[in-house]
Tab-separated table of C-alpha atoms and ligand atoms in Angstrom:
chain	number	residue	atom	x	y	z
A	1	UNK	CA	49.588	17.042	-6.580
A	2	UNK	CA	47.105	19.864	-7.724
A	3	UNK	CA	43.816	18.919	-7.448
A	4	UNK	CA	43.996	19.138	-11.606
A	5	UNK	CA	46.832	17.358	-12.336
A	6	UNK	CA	46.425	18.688	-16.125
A	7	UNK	CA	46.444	22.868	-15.481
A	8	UNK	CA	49.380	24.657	-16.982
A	9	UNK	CA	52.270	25.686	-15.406
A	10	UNK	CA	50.652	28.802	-14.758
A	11	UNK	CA	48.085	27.938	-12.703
A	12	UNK	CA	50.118	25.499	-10.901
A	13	UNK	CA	52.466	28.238	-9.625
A	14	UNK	CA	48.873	29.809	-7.991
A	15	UNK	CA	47.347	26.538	-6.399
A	16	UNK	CA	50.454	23.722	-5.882
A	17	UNK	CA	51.415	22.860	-2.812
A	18	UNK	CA	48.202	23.873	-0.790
A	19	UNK	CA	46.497	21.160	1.038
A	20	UNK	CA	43.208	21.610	3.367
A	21	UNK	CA	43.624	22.950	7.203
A	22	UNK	CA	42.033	24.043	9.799
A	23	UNK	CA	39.398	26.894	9.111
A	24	UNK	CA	39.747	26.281	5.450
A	25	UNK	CA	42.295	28.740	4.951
A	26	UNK	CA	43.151	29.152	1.201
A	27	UNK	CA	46.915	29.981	1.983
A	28	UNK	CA	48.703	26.993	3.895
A	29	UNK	CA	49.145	28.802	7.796
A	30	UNK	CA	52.640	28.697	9.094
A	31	UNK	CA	53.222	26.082	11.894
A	32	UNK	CA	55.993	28.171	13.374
A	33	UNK	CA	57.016	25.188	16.056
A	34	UNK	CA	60.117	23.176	16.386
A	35	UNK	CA	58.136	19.889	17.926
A	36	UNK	CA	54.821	18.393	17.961
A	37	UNK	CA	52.759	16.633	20.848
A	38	UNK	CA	52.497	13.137	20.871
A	39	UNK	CA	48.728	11.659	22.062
A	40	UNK	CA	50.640	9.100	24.039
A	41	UNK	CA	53.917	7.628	24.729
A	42	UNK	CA	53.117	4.730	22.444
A	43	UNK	CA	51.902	7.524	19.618
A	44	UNK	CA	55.297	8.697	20.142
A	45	UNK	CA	56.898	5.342	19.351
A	46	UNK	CA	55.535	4.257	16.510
A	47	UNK	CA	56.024	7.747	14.741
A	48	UNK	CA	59.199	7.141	15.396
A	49	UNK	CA	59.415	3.500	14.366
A	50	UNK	CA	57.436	4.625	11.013
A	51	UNK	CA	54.592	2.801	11.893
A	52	UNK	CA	52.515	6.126	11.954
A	53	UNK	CA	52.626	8.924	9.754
A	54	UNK	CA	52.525	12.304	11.695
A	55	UNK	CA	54.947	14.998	12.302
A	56	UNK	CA	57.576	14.484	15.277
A	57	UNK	CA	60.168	17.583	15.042
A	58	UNK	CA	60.454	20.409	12.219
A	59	UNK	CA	64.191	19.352	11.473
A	60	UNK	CA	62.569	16.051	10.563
A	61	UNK	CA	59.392	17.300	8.767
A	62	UNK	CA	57.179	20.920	9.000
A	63	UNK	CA	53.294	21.288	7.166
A	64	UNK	CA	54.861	24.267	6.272
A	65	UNK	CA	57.918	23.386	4.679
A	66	UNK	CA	56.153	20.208	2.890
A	67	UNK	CA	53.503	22.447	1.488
A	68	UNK	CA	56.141	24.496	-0.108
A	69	UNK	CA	58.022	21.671	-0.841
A	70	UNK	CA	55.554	19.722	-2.818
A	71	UNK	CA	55.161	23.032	-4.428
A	72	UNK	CA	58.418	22.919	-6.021
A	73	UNK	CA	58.487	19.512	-6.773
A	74	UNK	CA	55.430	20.129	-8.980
A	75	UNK	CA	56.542	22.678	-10.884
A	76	UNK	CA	60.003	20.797	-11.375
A	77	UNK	CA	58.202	17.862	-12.430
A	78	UNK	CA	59.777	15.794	-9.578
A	79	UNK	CA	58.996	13.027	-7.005
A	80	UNK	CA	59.590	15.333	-3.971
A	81	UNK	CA	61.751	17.724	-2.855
A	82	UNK	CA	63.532	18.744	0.393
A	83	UNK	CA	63.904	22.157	1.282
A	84	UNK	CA	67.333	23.515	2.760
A	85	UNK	CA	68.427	26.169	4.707
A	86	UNK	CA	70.184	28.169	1.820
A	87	UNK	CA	71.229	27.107	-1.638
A	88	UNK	CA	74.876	25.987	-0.993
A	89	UNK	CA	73.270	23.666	1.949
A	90	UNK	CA	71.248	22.216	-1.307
A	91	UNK	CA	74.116	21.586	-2.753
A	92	UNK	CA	76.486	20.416	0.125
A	93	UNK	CA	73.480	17.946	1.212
A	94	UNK	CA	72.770	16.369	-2.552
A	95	UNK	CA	77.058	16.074	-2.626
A	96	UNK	CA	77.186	14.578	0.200
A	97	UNK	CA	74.324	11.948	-0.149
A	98	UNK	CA	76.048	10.917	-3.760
A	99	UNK	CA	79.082	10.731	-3.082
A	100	UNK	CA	82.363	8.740	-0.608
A	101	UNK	CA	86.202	9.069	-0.548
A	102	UNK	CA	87.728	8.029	-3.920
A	103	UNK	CA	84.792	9.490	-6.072
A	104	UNK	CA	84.954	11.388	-9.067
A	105	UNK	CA	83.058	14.481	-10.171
A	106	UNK	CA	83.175	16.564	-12.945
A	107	UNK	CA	81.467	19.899	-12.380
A	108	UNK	CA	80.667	23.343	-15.058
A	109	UNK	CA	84.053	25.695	-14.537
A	110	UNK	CA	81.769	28.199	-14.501
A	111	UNK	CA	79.311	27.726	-11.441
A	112	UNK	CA	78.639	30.005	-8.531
A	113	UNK	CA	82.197	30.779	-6.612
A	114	UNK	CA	81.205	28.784	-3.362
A	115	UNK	CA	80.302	25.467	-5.541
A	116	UNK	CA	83.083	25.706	-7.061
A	117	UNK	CA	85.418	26.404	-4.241
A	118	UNK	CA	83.069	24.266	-1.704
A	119	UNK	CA	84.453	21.428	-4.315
A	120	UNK	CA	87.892	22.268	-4.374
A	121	UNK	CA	88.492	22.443	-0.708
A	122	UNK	CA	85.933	20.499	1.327
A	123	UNK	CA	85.076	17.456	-0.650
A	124	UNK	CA	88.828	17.454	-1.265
A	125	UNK	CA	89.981	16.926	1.973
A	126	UNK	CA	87.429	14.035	2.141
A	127	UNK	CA	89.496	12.751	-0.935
A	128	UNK	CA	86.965	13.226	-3.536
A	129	UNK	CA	88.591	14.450	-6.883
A	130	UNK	CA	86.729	17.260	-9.250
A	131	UNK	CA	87.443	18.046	-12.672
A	132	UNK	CA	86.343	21.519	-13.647
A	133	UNK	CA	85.804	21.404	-17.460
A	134	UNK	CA	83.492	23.500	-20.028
A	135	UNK	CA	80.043	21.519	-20.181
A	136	UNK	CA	79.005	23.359	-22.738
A	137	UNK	CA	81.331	21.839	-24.823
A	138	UNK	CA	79.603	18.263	-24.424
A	139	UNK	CA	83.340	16.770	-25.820
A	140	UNK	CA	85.014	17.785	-22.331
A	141	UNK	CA	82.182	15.708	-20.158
A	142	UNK	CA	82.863	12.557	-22.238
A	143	UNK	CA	87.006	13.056	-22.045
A	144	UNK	CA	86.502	13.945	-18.069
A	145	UNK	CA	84.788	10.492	-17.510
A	146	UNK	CA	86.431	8.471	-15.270
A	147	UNK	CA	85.931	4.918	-13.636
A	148	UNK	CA	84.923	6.505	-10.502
A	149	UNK	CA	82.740	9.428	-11.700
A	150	UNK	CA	79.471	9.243	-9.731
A	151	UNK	CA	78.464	12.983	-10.205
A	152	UNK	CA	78.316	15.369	-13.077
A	153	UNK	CA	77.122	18.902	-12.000
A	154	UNK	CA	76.077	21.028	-14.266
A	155	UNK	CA	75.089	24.807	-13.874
A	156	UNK	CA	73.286	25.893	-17.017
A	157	UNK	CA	73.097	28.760	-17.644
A	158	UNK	CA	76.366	29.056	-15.593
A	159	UNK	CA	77.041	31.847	-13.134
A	160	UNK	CA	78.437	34.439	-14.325
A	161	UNK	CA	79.135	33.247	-18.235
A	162	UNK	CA	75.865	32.063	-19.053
A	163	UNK	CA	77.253	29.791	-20.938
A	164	UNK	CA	74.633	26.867	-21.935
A	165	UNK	CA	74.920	23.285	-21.303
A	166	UNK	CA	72.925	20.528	-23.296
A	167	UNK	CA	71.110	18.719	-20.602
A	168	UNK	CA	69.719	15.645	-22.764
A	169	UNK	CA	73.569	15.174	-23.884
A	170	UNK	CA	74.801	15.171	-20.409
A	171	UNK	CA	72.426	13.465	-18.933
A	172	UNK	CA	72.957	10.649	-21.739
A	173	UNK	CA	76.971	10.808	-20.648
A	174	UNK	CA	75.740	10.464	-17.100
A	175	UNK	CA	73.311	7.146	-17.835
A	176	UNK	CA	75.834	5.414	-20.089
A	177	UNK	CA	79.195	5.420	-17.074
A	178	UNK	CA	76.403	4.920	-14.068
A	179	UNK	CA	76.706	8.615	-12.928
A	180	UNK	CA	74.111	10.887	-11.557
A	181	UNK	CA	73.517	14.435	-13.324
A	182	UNK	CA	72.726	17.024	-10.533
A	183	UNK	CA	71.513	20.172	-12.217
A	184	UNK	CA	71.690	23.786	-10.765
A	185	UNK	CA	68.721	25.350	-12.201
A	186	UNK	CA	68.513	28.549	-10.240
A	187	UNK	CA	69.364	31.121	-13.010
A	188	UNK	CA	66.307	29.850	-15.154
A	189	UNK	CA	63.714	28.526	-12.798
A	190	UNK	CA	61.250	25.576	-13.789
A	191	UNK	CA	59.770	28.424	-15.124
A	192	UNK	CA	62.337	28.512	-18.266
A	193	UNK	CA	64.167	25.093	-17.821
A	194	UNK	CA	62.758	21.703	-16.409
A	195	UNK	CA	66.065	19.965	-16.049
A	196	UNK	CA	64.189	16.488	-14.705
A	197	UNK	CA	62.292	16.093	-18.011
A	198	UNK	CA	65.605	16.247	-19.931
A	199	UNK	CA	67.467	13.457	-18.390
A	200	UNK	CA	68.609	14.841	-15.100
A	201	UNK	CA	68.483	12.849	-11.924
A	202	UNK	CA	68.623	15.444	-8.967
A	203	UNK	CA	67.686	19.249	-9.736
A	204	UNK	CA	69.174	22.299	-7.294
A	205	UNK	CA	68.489	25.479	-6.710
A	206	UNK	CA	68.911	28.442	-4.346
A	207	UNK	CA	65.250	29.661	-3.868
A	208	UNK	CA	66.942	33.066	-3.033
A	209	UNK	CA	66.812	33.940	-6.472
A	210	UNK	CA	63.804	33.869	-8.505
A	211	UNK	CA	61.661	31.260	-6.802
A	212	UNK	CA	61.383	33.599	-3.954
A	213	UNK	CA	62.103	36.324	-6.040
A	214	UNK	CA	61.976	39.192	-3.857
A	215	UNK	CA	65.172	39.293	-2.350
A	216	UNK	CA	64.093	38.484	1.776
A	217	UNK	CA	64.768	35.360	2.196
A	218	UNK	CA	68.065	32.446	2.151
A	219	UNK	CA	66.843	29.582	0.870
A	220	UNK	CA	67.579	26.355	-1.121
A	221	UNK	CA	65.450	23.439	-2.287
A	222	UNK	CA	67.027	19.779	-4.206
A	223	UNK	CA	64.258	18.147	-6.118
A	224	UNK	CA	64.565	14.059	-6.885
A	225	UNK	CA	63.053	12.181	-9.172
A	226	UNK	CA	61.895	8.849	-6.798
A	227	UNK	CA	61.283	7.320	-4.232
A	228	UNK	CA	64.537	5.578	-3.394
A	229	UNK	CA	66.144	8.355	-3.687
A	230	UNK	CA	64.136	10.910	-2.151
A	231	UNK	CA	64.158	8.585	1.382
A	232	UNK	CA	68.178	8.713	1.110
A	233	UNK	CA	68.810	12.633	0.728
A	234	UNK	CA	65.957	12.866	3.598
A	235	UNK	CA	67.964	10.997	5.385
A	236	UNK	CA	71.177	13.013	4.846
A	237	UNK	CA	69.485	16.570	5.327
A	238	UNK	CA	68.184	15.489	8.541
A	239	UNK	CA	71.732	14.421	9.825
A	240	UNK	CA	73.378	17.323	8.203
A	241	UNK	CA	70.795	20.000	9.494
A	242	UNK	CA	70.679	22.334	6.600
A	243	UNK	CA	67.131	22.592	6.369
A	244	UNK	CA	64.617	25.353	5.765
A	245	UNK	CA	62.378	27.137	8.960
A	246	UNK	CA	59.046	27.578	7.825
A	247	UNK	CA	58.506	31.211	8.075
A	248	UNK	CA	61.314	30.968	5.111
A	249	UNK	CA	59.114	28.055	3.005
A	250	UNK	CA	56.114	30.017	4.162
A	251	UNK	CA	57.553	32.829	2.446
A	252	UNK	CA	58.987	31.296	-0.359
A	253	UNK	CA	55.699	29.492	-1.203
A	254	UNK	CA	54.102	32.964	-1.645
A	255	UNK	CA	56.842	34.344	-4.174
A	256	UNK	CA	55.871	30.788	-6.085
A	257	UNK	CA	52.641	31.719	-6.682
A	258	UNK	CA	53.991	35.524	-9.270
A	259	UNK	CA	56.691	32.995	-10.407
A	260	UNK	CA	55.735	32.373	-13.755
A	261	UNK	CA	54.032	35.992	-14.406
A	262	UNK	CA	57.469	37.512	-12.514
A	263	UNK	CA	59.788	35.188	-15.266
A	264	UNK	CA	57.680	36.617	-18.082
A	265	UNK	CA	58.428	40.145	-17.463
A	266	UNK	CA	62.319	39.037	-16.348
A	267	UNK	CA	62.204	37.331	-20.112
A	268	UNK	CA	60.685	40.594	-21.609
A	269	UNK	CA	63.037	43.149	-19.843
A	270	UNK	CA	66.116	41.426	-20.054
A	271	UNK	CA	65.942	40.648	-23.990
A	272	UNK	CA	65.203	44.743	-24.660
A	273	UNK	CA	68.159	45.751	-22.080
A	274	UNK	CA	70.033	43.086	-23.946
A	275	UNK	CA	69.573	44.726	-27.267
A	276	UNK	CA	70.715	48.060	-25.716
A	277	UNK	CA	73.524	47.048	-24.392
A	278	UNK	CA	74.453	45.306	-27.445
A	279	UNK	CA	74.536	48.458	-29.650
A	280	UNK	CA	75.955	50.700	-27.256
A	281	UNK	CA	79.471	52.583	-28.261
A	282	UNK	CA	81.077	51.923	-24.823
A	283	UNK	CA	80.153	47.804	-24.951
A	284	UNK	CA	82.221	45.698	-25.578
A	285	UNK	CA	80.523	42.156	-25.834
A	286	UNK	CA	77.061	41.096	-24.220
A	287	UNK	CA	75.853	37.471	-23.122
A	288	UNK	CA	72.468	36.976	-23.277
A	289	UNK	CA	70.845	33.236	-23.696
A	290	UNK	CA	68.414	35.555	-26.152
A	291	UNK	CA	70.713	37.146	-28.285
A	292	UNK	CA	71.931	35.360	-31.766
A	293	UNK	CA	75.420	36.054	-30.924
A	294	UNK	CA	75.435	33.798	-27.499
A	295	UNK	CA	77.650	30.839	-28.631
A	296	UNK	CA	74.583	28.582	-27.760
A	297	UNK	CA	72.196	30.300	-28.774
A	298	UNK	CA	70.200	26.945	-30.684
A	299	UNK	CA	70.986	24.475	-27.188
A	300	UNK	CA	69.450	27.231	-25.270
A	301	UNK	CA	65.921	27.696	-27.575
A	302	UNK	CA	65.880	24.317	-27.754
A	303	UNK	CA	66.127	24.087	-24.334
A	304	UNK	CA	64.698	26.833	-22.366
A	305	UNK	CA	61.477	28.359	-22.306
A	306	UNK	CA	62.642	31.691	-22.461
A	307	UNK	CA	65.978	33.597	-22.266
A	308	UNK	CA	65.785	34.731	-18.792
A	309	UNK	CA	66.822	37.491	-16.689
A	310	UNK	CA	70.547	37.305	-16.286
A	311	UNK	CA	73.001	39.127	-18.585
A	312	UNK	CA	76.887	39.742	-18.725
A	313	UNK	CA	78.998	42.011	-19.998
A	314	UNK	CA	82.200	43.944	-20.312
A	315	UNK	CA	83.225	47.569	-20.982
A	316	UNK	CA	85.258	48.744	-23.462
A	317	UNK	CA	87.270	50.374	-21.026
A	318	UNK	CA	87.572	47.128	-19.127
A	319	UNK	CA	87.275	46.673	-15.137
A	320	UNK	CA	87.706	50.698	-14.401
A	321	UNK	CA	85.059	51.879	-16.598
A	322	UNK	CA	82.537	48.881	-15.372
A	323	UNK	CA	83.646	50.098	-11.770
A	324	UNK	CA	82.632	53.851	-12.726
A	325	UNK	CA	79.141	52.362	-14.071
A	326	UNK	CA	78.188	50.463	-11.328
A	327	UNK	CA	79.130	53.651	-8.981
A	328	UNK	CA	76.792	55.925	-11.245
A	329	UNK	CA	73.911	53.582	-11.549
A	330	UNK	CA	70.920	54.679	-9.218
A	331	UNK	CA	67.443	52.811	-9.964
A	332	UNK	CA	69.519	50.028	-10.355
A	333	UNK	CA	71.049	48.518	-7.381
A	334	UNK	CA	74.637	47.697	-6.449
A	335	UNK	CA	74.280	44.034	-4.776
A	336	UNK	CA	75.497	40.392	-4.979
A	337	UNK	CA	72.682	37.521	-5.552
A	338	UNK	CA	69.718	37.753	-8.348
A	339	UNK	CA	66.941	37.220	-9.244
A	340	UNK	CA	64.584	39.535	-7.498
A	341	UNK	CA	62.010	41.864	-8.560
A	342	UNK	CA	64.665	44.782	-8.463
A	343	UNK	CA	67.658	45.278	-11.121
A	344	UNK	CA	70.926	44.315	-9.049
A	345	UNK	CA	74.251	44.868	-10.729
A	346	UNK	CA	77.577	43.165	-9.644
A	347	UNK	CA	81.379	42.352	-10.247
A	348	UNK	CA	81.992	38.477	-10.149
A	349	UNK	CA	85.702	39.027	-9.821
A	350	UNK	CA	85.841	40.787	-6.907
A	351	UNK	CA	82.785	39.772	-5.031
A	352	UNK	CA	80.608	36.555	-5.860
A	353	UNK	CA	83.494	34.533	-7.797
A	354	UNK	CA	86.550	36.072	-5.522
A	355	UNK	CA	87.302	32.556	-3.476
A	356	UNK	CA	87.186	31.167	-6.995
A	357	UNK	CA	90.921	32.510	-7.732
A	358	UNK	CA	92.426	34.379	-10.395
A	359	UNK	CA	93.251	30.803	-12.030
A	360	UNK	CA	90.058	29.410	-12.150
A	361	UNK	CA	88.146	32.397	-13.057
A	362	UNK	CA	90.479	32.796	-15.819
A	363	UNK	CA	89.903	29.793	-16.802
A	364	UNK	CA	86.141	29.463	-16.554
A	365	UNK	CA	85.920	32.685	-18.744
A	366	UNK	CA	84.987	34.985	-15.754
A	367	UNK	CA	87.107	38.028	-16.995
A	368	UNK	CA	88.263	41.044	-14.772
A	369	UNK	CA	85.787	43.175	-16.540
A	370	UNK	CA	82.614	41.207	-16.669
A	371	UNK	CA	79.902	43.132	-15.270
A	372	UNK	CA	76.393	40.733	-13.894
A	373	UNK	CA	73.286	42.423	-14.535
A	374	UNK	CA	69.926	40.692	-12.648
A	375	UNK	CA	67.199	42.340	-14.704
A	376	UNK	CA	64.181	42.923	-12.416
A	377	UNK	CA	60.306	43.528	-13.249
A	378	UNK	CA	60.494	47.188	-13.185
A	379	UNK	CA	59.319	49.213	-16.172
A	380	UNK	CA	62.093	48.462	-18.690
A	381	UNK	CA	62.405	52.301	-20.129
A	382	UNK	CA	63.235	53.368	-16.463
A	383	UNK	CA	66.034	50.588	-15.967
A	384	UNK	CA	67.097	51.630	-19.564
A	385	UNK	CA	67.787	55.077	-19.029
A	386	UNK	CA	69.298	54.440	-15.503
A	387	UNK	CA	72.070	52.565	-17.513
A	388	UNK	CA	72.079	54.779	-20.137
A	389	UNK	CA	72.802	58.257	-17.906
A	390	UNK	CA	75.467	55.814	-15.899
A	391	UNK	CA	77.373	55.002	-19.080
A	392	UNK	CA	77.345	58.400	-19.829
A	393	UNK	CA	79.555	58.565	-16.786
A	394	UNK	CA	82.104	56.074	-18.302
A	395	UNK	CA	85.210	57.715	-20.097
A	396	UNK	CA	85.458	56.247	-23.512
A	397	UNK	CA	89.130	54.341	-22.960
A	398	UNK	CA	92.120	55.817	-24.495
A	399	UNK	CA	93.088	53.117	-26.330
A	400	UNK	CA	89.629	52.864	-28.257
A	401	UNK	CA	89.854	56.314	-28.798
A	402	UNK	CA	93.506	55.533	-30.477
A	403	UNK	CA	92.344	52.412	-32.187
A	404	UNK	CA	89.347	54.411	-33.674
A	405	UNK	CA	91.649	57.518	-35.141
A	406	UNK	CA	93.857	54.862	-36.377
B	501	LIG	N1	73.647	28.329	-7.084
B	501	LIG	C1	73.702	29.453	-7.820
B	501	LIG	C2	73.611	29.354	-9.307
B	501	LIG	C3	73.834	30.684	-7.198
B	501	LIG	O1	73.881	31.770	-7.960
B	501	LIG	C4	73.938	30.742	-5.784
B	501	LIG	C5	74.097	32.017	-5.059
B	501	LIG	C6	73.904	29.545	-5.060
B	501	LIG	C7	73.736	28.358	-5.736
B	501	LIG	C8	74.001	29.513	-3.561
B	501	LIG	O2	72.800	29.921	-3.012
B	501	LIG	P1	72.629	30.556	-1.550
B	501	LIG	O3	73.301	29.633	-0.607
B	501	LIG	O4	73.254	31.889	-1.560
B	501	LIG	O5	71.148	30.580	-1.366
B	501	LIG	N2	74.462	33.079	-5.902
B	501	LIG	C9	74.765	34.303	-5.534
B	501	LIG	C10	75.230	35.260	-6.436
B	501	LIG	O6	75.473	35.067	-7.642
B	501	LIG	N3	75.355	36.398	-5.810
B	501	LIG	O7	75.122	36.267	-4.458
B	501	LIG	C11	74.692	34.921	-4.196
């Protein structure tokens, strides 16, 4: 805990996490080791045996990586956490640790492409059954339920849709058939969305995106709300492996302390690139959490504490002309993942949501056209006219043109 417990989220991002060391440094130093010395062979024992606290070997436990750690679990509003080596090992680890052959889960259709697909053939062949349904429709949770559900994993705002999911809703489905809710909470941050506080039992994210936020690190981190818990995924992550190195937490507990000031300016620039988009000629539809016309629009000011920095969107002239835009583009850049301080621009169907399949992409709304912008901090006006001179570049489509002479 801070030394305040009661400063705002703000300040927490600055001063969470940091405990005292040696020299008094203000900034926790990394302890780049894999193992630790033991005083004696007895020490070594009873660290062993639990009887001791002390740290024994970094896949077990790191200063570093629990500073960070304990970080994250603050600004979640969590018991602990347990940093992992990337986000899918977040989310392989917290699957694994709730689940056994014959269990049910019903997961958001639209999730990142390797959840979804890490579902539909891994967990499979360990005979666990997943029904991919539209959680933002809280109707298809409750029809999904089975007697064996144990999980329900929602990704809100999903990846790429950004479509919204009531958490207190879910979470309530969850409670009432003794099921967990595991939350994905990457594309918002604890910044925008505290999943915990709404009913959720275990949070997710990939702390590649914006808890880092500056787009040099792989990194994931699953957040638990006690004790009980907590010991099991520990447990788990330790036999599994996945875990984080602490140059990576050391890193990642840097880009914490901007996080909420870095979110602010994602919020600002995203809503005003938004807006353009949404009354330019060559657009055909925009999703943005922060625009009245997101089909969610209430669930998400309800529950968010801002709109974010992710938006979607499709060209009138479909898949070609979003092709010729994100070949013109130059300030921003053409990359997968999100959430940096630079504007990255993508194709979901043929890069992050290809192992998906046609099917389920088609299915989860992810259309051949959709376009994923990851508004950065830079100054908005310069990201503006970046996209502005690229769709310049687009042809309008022949059959607007047609459509409009009709
Ligand atoms: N969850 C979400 C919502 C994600 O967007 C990603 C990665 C992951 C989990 C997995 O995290 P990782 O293992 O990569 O740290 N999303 C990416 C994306 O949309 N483009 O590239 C990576």
């Amino acid at each position: 805990m801070s030394k305040n417990k009661n400063i705002k989220f703000d300040s927490k991002c600055v001063h969470s996490g940091i405990g005292e060391y040696e020299f008094g440094p203000v900034v926790p130093p990394i302890y780049q080791t894999s193992t630790f010395k033991f005083e004696s062979a007895a020490h070594g024992a009873s660290l062993f045996k639990g009887e001791k606290e002390g740290y024994i070997y970094t896949r077990m436990s790191n200063p570093t990586v629990e500073a960070m750690e304990k970080s994250v679990a603050e600004l979640e509003g969590g018991f602990k956490a347990l940093g992992c080596a990337s986000g899918m090992a977040a989310i392989s680890t917290a699957f694994t640790a709730l689940l056994k052959a014959n269990d049910h889960v019903i997961c958001s259709k639209s999730v990142y492409g390797p959840t979804s697909t890490l579902l539909r053939t891994i967990f499979e062949k360990f005979n666990v059954e997943t029904t991919f349904v539209e959680t933002s429709e809280i109707n298809e949770i409750k029809n999904a339920v089975k007697s064996n559900t144990k999980v329900i994993y929602v990704e809100t705002p999903g990846n790429p849709t950004l479509s919204i999911t009531d958490l207190q809703k879910a979470a309530k489905i969850a409670h009432d058939n003794n099921a967990k809710l595991v939350v994905d909470n990457t594309f918002m941050s604890p910044a925008l969305q505290q999943p915990l506080a709404l009913g959720a039992d275990v949070v997710v994210h990939s702390m590649t995106k914006f808890l880092n936020g500056h787009a040099d690190v792989v990194a994931g981190i699953i957040v638990v709300n006690d004790e009980e818990t907590y010991k099991e995924f520990r447990r788990v992550l330790n036999q599994m492996g996945g875990v984080i190195d602490p140059f990576n937490s050391f890193l990642v507990h840097r880009g914490l302390k901007t996080l909420a000031l870095r979110m602010q300016r994602h919020n600002e620039n995203a809503t005003e690139i938004a807006s353009f988009l949404e009354s330019h000629p060559k657009i055909k539809w925009v999703r943005y959490p922060g625009l009245e016309s997101h089909p969610q629009f209430e669930i998400g000011k309800k529950q968010h504490f801002g709109p974010g920095g992710m938006i979607t969107f499709e060209l009138k002239g479909g898949f070609n002309a979003g092709e010729k835009l994100m070949n013109s583009v130059n300030l921003c850049q053409l990359a997968v993942s999100l959430g940096g301080v630079e504007t990255l621009i993508q194709h979901p169907a043929s890069m992050t949501h290809l192992t998906m399949g046609k099917e389920a992409r088609e299915t989860a709304g992810i259309t051949e056209g959709l376009v994923r912008l990851s508004v950065g901090i830079e100054n908005v006006g310069d990201i503006i006219s970046d996209l502005e001179n690229a769709l310049d570049q687009v042809m309008e489509p022949a059959t607007e043109k047609i459509n409009n002479a009709v």
